PDB file of C-alpha atoms in Angstrom:
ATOM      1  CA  UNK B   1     -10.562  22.671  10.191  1.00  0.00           C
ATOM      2  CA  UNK B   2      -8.039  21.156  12.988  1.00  0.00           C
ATOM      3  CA  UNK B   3     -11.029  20.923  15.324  1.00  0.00           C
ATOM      4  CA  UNK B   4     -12.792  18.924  12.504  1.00  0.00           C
ATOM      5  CA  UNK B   5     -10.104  17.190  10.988  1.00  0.00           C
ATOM      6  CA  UNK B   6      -7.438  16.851  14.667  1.00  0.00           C
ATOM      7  CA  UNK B   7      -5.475  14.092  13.613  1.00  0.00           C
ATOM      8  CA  UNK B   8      -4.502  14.814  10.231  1.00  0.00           C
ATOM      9  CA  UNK B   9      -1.585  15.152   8.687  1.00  0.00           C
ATOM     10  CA  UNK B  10       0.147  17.243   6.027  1.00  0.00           C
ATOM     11  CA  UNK B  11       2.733  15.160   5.023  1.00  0.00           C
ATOM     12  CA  UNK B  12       1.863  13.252   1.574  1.00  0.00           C
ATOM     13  CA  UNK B  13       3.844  10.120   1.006  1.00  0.00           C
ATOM     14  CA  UNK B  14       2.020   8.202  -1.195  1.00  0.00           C
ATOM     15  CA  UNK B  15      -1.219   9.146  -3.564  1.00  0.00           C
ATOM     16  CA  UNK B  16      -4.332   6.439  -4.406  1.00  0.00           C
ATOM     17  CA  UNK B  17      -5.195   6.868  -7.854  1.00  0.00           C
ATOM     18  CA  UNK B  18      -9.230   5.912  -8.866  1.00  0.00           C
ATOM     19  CA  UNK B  19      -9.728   5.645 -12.625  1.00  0.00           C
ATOM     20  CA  UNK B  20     -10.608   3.416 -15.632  1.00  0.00           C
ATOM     21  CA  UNK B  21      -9.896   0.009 -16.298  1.00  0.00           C
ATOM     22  CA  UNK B  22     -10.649   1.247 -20.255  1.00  0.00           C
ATOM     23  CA  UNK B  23      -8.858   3.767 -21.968  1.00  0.00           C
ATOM     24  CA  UNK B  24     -11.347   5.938 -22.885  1.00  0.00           C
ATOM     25  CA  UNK B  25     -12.205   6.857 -26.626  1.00  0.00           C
ATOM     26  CA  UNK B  26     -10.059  10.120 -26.735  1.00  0.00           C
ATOM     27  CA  UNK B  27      -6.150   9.822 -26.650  1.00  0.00           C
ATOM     28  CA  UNK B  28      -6.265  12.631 -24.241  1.00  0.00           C
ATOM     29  CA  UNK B  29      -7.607  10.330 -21.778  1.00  0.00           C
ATOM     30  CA  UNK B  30      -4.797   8.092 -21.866  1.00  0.00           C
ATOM     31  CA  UNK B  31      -2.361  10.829 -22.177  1.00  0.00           C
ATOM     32  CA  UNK B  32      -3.214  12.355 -19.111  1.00  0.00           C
ATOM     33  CA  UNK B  33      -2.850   9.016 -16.901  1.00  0.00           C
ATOM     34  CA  UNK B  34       0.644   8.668 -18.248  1.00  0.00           C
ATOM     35  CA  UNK B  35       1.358  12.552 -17.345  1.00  0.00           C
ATOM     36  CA  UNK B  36      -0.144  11.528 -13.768  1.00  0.00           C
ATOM     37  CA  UNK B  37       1.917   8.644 -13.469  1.00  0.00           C
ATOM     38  CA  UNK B  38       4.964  10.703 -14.485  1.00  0.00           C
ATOM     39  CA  UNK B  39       4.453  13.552 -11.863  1.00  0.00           C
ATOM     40  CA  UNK B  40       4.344  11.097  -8.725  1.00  0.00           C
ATOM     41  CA  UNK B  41       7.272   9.492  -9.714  1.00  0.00           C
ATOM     42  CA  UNK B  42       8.976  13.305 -10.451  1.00  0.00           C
ATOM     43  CA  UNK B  43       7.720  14.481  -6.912  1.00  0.00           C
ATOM     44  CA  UNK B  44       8.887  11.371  -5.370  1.00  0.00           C
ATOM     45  CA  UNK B  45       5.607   9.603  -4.556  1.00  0.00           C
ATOM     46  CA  UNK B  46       4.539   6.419  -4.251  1.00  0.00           C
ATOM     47  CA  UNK B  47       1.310   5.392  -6.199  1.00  0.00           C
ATOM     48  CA  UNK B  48      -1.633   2.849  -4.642  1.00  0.00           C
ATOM     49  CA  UNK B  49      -4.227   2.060  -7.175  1.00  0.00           C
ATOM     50  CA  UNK B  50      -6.188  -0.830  -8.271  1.00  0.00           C
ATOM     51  CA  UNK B  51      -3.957  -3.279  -9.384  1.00  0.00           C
ATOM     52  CA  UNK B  52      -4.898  -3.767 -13.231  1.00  0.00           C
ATOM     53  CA  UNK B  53      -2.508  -3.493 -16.071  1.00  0.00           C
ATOM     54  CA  UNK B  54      -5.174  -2.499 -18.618  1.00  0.00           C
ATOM     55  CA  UNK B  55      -6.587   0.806 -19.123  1.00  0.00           C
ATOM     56  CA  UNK B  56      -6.042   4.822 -17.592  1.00  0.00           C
ATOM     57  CA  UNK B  57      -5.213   2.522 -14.069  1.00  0.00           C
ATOM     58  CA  UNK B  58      -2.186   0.556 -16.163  1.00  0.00           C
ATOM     59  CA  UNK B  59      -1.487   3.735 -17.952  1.00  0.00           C
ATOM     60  CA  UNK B  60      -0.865   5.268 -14.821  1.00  0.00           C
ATOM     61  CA  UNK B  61       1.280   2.624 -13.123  1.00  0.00           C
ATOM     62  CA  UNK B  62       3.443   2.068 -16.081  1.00  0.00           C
ATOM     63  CA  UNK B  63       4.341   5.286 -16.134  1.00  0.00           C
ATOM     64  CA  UNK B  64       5.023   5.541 -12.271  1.00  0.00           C
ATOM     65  CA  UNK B  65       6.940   2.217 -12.344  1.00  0.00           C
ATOM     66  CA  UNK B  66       8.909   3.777 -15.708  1.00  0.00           C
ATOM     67  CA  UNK B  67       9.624   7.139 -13.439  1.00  0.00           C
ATOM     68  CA  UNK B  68      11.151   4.851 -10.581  1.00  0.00           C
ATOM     69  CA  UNK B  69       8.164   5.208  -7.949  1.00  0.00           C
ATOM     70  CA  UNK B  70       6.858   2.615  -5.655  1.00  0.00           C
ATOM     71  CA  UNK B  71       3.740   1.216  -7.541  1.00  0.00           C
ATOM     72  CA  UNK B  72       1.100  -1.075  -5.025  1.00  0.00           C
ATOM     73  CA  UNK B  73      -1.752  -2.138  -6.194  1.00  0.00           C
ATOM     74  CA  UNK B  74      -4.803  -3.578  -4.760  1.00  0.00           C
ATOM     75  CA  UNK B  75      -6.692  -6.051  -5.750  1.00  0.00           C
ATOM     76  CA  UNK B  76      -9.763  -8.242  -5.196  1.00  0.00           C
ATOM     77  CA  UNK B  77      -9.270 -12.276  -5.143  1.00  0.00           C
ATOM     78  CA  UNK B  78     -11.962 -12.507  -7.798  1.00  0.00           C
ATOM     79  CA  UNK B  79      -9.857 -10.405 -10.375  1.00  0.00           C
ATOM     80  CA  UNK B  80      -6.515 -12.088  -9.184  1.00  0.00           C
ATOM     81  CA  UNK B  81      -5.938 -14.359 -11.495  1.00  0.00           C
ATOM     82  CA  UNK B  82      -6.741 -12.765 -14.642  1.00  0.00           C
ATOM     83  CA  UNK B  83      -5.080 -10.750 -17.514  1.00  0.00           C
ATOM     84  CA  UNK B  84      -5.621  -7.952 -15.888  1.00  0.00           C
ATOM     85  CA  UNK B  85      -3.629  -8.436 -13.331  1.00  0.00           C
ATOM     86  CA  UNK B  86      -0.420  -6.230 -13.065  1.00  0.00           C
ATOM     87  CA  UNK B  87       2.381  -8.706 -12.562  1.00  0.00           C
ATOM     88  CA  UNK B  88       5.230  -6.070 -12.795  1.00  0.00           C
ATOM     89  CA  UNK B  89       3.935  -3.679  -9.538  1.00  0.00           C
ATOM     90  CA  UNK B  90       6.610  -3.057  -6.793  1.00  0.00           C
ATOM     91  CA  UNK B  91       3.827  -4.572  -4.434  1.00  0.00           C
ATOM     92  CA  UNK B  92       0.574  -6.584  -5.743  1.00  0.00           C
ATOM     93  CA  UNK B  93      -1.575  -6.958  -2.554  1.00  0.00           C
ATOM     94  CA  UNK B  94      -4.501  -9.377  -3.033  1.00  0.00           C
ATOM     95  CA  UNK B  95      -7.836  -8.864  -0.127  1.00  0.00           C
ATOM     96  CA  UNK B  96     -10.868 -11.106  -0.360  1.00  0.00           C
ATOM     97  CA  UNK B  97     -13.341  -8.304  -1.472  1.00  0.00           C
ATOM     98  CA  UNK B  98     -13.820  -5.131  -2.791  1.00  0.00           C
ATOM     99  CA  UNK B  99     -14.736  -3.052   0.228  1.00  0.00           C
ATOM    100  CA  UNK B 100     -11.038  -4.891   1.654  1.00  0.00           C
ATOM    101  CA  UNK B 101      -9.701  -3.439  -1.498  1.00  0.00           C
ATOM    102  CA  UNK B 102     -10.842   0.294  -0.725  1.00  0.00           C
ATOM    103  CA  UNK B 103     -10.518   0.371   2.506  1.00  0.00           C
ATOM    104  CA  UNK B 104      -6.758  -1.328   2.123  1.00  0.00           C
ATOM    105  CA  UNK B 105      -6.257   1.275  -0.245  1.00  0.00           C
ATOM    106  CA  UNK B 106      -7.574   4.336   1.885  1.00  0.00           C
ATOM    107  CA  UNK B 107      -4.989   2.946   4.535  1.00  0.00           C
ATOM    108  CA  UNK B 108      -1.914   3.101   1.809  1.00  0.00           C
ATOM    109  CA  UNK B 109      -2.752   6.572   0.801  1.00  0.00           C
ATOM    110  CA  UNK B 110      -2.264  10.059   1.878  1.00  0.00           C
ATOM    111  CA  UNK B 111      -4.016  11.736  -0.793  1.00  0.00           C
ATOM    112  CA  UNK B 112      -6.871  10.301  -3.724  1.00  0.00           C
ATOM    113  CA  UNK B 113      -6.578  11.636  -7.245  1.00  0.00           C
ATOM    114  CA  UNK B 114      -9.559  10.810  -9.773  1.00  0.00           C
ATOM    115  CA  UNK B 115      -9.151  10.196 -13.470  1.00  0.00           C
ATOM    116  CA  UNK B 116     -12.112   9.546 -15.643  1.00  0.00           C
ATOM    117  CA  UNK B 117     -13.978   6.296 -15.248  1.00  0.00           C
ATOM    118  CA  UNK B 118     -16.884   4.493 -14.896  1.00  0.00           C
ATOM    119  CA  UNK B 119     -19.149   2.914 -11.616  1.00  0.00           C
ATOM    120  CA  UNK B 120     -16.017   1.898  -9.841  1.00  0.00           C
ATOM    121  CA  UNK B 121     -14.120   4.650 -10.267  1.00  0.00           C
ATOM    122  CA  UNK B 122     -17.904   6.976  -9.015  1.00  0.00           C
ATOM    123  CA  UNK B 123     -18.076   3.857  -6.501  1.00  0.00           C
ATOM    124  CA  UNK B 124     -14.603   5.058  -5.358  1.00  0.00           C
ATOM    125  CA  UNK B 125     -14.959   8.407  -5.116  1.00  0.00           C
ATOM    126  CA  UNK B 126     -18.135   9.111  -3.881  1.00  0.00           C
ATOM    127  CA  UNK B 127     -17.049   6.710  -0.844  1.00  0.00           C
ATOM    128  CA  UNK B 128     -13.982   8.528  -0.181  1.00  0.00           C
ATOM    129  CA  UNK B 129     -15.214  12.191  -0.177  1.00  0.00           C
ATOM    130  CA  UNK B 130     -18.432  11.143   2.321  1.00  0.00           C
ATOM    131  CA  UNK B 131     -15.458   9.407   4.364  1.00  0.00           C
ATOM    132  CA  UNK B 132     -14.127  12.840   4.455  1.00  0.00           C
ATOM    133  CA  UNK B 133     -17.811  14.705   5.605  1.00  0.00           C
ATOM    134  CA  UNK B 134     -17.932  11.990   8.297  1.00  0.00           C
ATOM    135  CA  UNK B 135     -14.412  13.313   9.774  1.00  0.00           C
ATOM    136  CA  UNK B 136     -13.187   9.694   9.367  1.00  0.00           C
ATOM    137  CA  UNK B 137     -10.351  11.256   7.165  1.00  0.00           C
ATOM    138  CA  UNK B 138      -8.832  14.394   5.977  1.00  0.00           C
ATOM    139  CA  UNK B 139      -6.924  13.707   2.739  1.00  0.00           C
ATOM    140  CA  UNK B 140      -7.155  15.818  -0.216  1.00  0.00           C
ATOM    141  CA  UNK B 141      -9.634  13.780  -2.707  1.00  0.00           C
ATOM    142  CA  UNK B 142      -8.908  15.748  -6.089  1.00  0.00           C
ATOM    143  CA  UNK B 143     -10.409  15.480  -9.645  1.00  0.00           C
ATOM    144  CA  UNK B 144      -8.370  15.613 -12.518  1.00  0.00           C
ATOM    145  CA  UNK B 145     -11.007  16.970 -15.500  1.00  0.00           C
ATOM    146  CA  UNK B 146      -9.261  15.807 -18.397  1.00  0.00           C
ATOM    147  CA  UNK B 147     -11.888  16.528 -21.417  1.00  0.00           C
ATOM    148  CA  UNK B 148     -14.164  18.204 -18.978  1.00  0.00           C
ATOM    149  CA  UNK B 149     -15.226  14.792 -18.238  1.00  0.00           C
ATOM    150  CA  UNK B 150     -16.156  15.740 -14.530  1.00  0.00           C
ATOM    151  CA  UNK B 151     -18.423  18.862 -15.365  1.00  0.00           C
ATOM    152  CA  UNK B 152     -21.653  16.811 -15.060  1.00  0.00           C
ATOM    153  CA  UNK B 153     -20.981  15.643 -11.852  1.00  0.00           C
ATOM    154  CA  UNK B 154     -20.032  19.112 -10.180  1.00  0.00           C
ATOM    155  CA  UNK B 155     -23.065  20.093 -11.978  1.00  0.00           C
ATOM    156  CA  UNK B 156     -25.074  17.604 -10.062  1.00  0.00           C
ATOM    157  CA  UNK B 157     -23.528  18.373  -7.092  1.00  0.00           C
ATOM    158  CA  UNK B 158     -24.077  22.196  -7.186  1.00  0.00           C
ATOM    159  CA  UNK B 159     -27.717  21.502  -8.025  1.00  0.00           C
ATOM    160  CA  UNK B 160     -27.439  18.894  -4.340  1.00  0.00           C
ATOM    161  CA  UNK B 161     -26.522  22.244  -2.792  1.00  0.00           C
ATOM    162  CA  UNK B 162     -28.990  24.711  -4.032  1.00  0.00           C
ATOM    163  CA  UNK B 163     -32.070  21.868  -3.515  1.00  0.00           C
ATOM    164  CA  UNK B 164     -30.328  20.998   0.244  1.00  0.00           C
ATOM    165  CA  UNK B 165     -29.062  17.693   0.172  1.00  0.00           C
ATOM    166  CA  UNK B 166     -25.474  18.728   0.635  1.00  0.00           C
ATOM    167  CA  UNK B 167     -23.971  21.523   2.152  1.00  0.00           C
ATOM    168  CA  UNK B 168     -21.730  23.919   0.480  1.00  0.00           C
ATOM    169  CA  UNK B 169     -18.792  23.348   2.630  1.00  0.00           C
ATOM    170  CA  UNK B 170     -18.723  19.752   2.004  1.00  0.00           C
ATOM    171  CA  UNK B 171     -19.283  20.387  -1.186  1.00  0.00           C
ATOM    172  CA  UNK B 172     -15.864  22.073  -1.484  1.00  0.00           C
ATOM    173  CA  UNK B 173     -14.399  18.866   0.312  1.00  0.00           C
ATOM    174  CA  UNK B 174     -14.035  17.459  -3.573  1.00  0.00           C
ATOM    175  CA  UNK B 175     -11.522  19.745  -5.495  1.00  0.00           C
ATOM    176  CA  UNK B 176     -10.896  19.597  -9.682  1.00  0.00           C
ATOM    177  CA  UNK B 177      -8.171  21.136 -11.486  1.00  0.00           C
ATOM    178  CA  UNK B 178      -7.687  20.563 -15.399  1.00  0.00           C
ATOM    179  CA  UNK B 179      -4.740  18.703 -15.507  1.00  0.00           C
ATOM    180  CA  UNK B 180      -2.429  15.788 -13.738  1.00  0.00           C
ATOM    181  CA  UNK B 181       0.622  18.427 -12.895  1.00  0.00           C
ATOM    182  CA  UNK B 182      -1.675  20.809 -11.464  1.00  0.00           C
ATOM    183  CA  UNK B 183      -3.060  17.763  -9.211  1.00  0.00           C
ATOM    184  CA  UNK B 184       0.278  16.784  -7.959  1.00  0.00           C
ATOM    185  CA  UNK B 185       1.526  20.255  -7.557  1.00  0.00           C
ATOM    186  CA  UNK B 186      -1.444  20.234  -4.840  1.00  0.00           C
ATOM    187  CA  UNK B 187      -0.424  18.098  -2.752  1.00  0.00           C
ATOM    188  CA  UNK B 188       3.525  20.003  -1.792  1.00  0.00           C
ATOM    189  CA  UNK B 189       2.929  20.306   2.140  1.00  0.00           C
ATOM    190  CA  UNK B 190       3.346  24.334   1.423  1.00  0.00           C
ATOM    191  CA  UNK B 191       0.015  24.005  -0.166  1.00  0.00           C
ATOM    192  CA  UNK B 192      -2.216  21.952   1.533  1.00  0.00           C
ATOM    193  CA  UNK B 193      -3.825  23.029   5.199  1.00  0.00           C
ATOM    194  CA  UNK B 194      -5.810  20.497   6.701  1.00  0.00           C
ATOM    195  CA  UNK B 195      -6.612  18.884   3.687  1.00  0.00           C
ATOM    196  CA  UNK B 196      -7.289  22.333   1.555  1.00  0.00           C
ATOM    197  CA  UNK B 197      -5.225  24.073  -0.881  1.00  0.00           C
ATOM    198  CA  UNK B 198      -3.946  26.959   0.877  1.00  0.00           C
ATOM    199  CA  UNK B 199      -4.366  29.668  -1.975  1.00  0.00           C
TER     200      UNK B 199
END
């Protein structure tokens, strides 16, 4: 892995959070993006996400923000000047696009954690892990599986393996544990080794 990954680093400052701009229509959803927000601010991390202050993604910054982290969010010009907007971030960056916005938001970040959500949120991740098979990066990119939401997916992505579109080693290049404390509790330098849990 240092041959493949040479230039990365084990030291996680602050952690991009993908997720929904809804809440979901289980109170478990929601409940877990406020335990998220929570544990960065507990382990003393700063959160980058994408700038709304409606659904999981506000959920998850009001908590941060409440637990006394640095909050930045990210956010395209065409959504700036909406209600959606967050207007009590530590930081609201605005970029002209939404490839500005990820790619802004992969520079912020030193890990990517992944609620449930919809296209943009699969937009997000899906962009992020390939980013990682490429070598461009080598930052944990972790699912949190509230609900079992993500099952389908790592499903899919099994079933990629077994008909050869994807390899099984980058297929282990997207982790999942069940809950937001568990996802956090990841990302202490004793347990991560070039972007891996060291178990």
């Amino acid at each position: 892995m240092r041959e493949r990954y040479p230039d990365f680093t084990m030291t996680v400052k602050r952690v991009a959070v993908y997720c929904g701009s809804a809440n979901g229509n289980d109170d478990a959803f929601l409940a877990e993006a406020k335990r998220l927000g929570a544990a960065i601010a507990e382990a003393g991390l700063g959160l980058v996400y994408g700038g709304a202050s409606v659904g999981l993604m506000g959920a998850v910054a009001d908590a941060a923000l409440a637990g006394g982290a640095e909050v930045i969010g990210v956010l395209p010009k065409i959504l700036s000047g909406s209600d959606i907007a967050h207007r009590g971030l530590t930081r609201l960056e605005t970029v002209a696009t939404m490839h500005e916005r990820k790619a802004r938001m992969v520079k912020l970040a030193d890990a990517f954690l992944m609620l449930p959500g919809g296209y943009g949120t699969l937009d997000e991740m899906m962009e992020i892990v390939t980013w990682k098979q490429l070598r461009l990066h080598a930052k944990p990119c972790i699912l949190i599986n509230t609900l079992r939401y993500w099952d389908g997916l790592m499903s899919f992505l099994d079933g990629a393996v077994e008909a050869g579109f994807l390899k099984a080693e980058n297929r282990e290049l997207l982790e999942m544990v069940g809950t937001a404390e568990e996802a956090v509790e990841r990302l202490r330098p004793s347990r991560i080794i070039d972007g891996r849990e060291n178990r």
